[in-house]
């Protein structure tokens, strides 16, 4: 280290840029101290990482020689200027730290300046991420510069536990991997502010199903009209009397020709949605469904069912809408009305072309960090030990046709999927999905510290997080999950832990639902704990934590529940070995507990309800009730914590594994232990605006 001090002693201010840096960090002696500190930190890092190689020390020494020098200075070493800003500074040191971590080759990609025949260095980067991905092996890293990359990245190789493969956003830059391609026209006026272009296609299939203008999703021409990104809270119409399985009646039906267009309807008991083609359309009166296959009485249309129409040129009546019409065997006409009523040529018009930005299927030990992903998702089918971190994904998944449960339970309908084992989504935002935000089908996978919202806008069985029956041992913790067409957290897997999540606002588009939900699930010892659960927005059977019929082997403890119009925690029959411990249900709930039953027996005798605090009525239980004691309506503060005089303090019952570490003579009743650390839920960061 003294040698490095001597080497950087020759670094003197030469230009205005360096003088600005000097103003921030003081005189030369102070800057030397800063670099000395960084070097000491680096040595510690190298030792801890077990990568104390001669090459690392050589790189560090070379950076010391050129530290704070710019391209016009004597002694400036361009090989240490990793970010090519003609100045060796902290940014270059940060990149060097990543290079040390990789213990392999480092590639650079630039959409604006790169060429795929380049060697992939910082000065001569590749143009596409896929070029680097095709070369990378265990221990390699790829730095991705600012730009829009319209490609799907499929790594050729896996990393290892010690030497993962890294895809990294360049420091302080925000590369976008896009599933959309530009639609450039040429555009001509069709009528008024509606413009038209013709698109050639290699087959008879429609060239796209999702269109964006200036990075906002526009609506396919529809009725009733609704706003941009008003997806889970969209405007809908409601059927009149006379509606049944063959006909929909509504005197508000709009003018125009809607034959062969599509109706999206949430029929009957409004659990799930269907789409049907429209025939015999009569404005202001009725139309017929293309078929009457609904799946039984609970799903058959009736008066009051919510619906909307889409896919007719006559529906293109406001800005922010588009329509696609088949012109001939291998071409389609696209009609578009932009905000501002001007030509699409003045805007960035894009259409969805790829489902995935990264396909890590059957790969292991790959890390993707710092990306922004537009109109695409990340696929991890059969992956192991892969990590998606600090990525922000918008318009994850889009489809408009659906058919009851066959849509929901098709594992390939939803794009952000992970199976395999030990994969993780960490500190990511996921926004706008027709289906799930994340679909977990694997073993020991994790979703941690993520923000996921505006999902399931097609109103099928989906949620911000969906735990598939194939999933086992997952961890879903410290997430903020909200605004879903149906479920916020939908679980059918085994042995998972759902903890410290902030979950609210669902279901916007269906009925008979909870913020968390499962039906027919053997949880295999699953746990739902330390969550904030509130604001179910449906009008029929609004519940908070909803354990529906035929569930087993699940523990619900230390949750805070509020603003649930009907039932805070529902335990429907048949049911086996489901337990509710130490939950707090506030006065804004209709009742604390409830049940229903699909078929006999109405028996909760294998279940237990202990140490719960409620400020509403306790509710009701099955004729054969659960073990029920040490529950009560006790004094609390508005935030659910106990007052100093509350009878709930030391008023609980010892439950091994649940009340461990209590303060005082006995556990407290409710979700907070008086005198213990106050637990919080949800992600600990704010979603970026982009």
mmCIF file of C-alpha atoms in Angstrom, residues 12 104 136 317 325 332 363 422 425 479 551 557 581 591 609 616:
data_model
loop_
_atom_site.group_PDB
_atom_site.id
_atom_site.type_symbol
_atom_site.label_atom_id
_atom_site.label_comp_id
_atom_site.label_asym_id
_atom_site.label_seq_id
_atom_site.Cartn_x
_atom_site.Cartn_y
_atom_site.Cartn_z
ATOM 1 C CA UNK A 12 -2.036 16.730 -10.021
ATOM 2 C CA UNK A 104 -13.521 -14.368 -15.772
ATOM 3 C CA UNK A 136 -19.961 -16.254 -21.948
ATOM 4 C CA UNK A 317 -63.814 6.320 -31.372
ATOM 5 C CA UNK A 325 -57.980 -5.868 -39.547
ATOM 6 C CA UNK A 332 -53.132 -6.609 -42.017
ATOM 7 C CA UNK A 363 -29.443 -22.870 -17.024
ATOM 8 C CA UNK A 422 -33.336 -22.022 -5.697
ATOM 9 C CA UNK A 425 -36.514 -12.453 -7.837
ATOM 10 C CA UNK A 479 -42.929 -7.702 -0.955
ATOM 11 C CA UNK A 551 -57.650 -27.012 2.142
ATOM 12 C CA UNK A 557 -50.178 -16.294 12.372
ATOM 13 C CA UNK A 581 -52.700 -17.928 15.834
ATOM 14 C CA UNK A 591 -66.075 -9.899 11.364
ATOM 15 C CA UNK A 609 -58.077 -20.456 16.598
ATOM 16 C CA UNK A 616 -65.045 -6.386 15.351
#
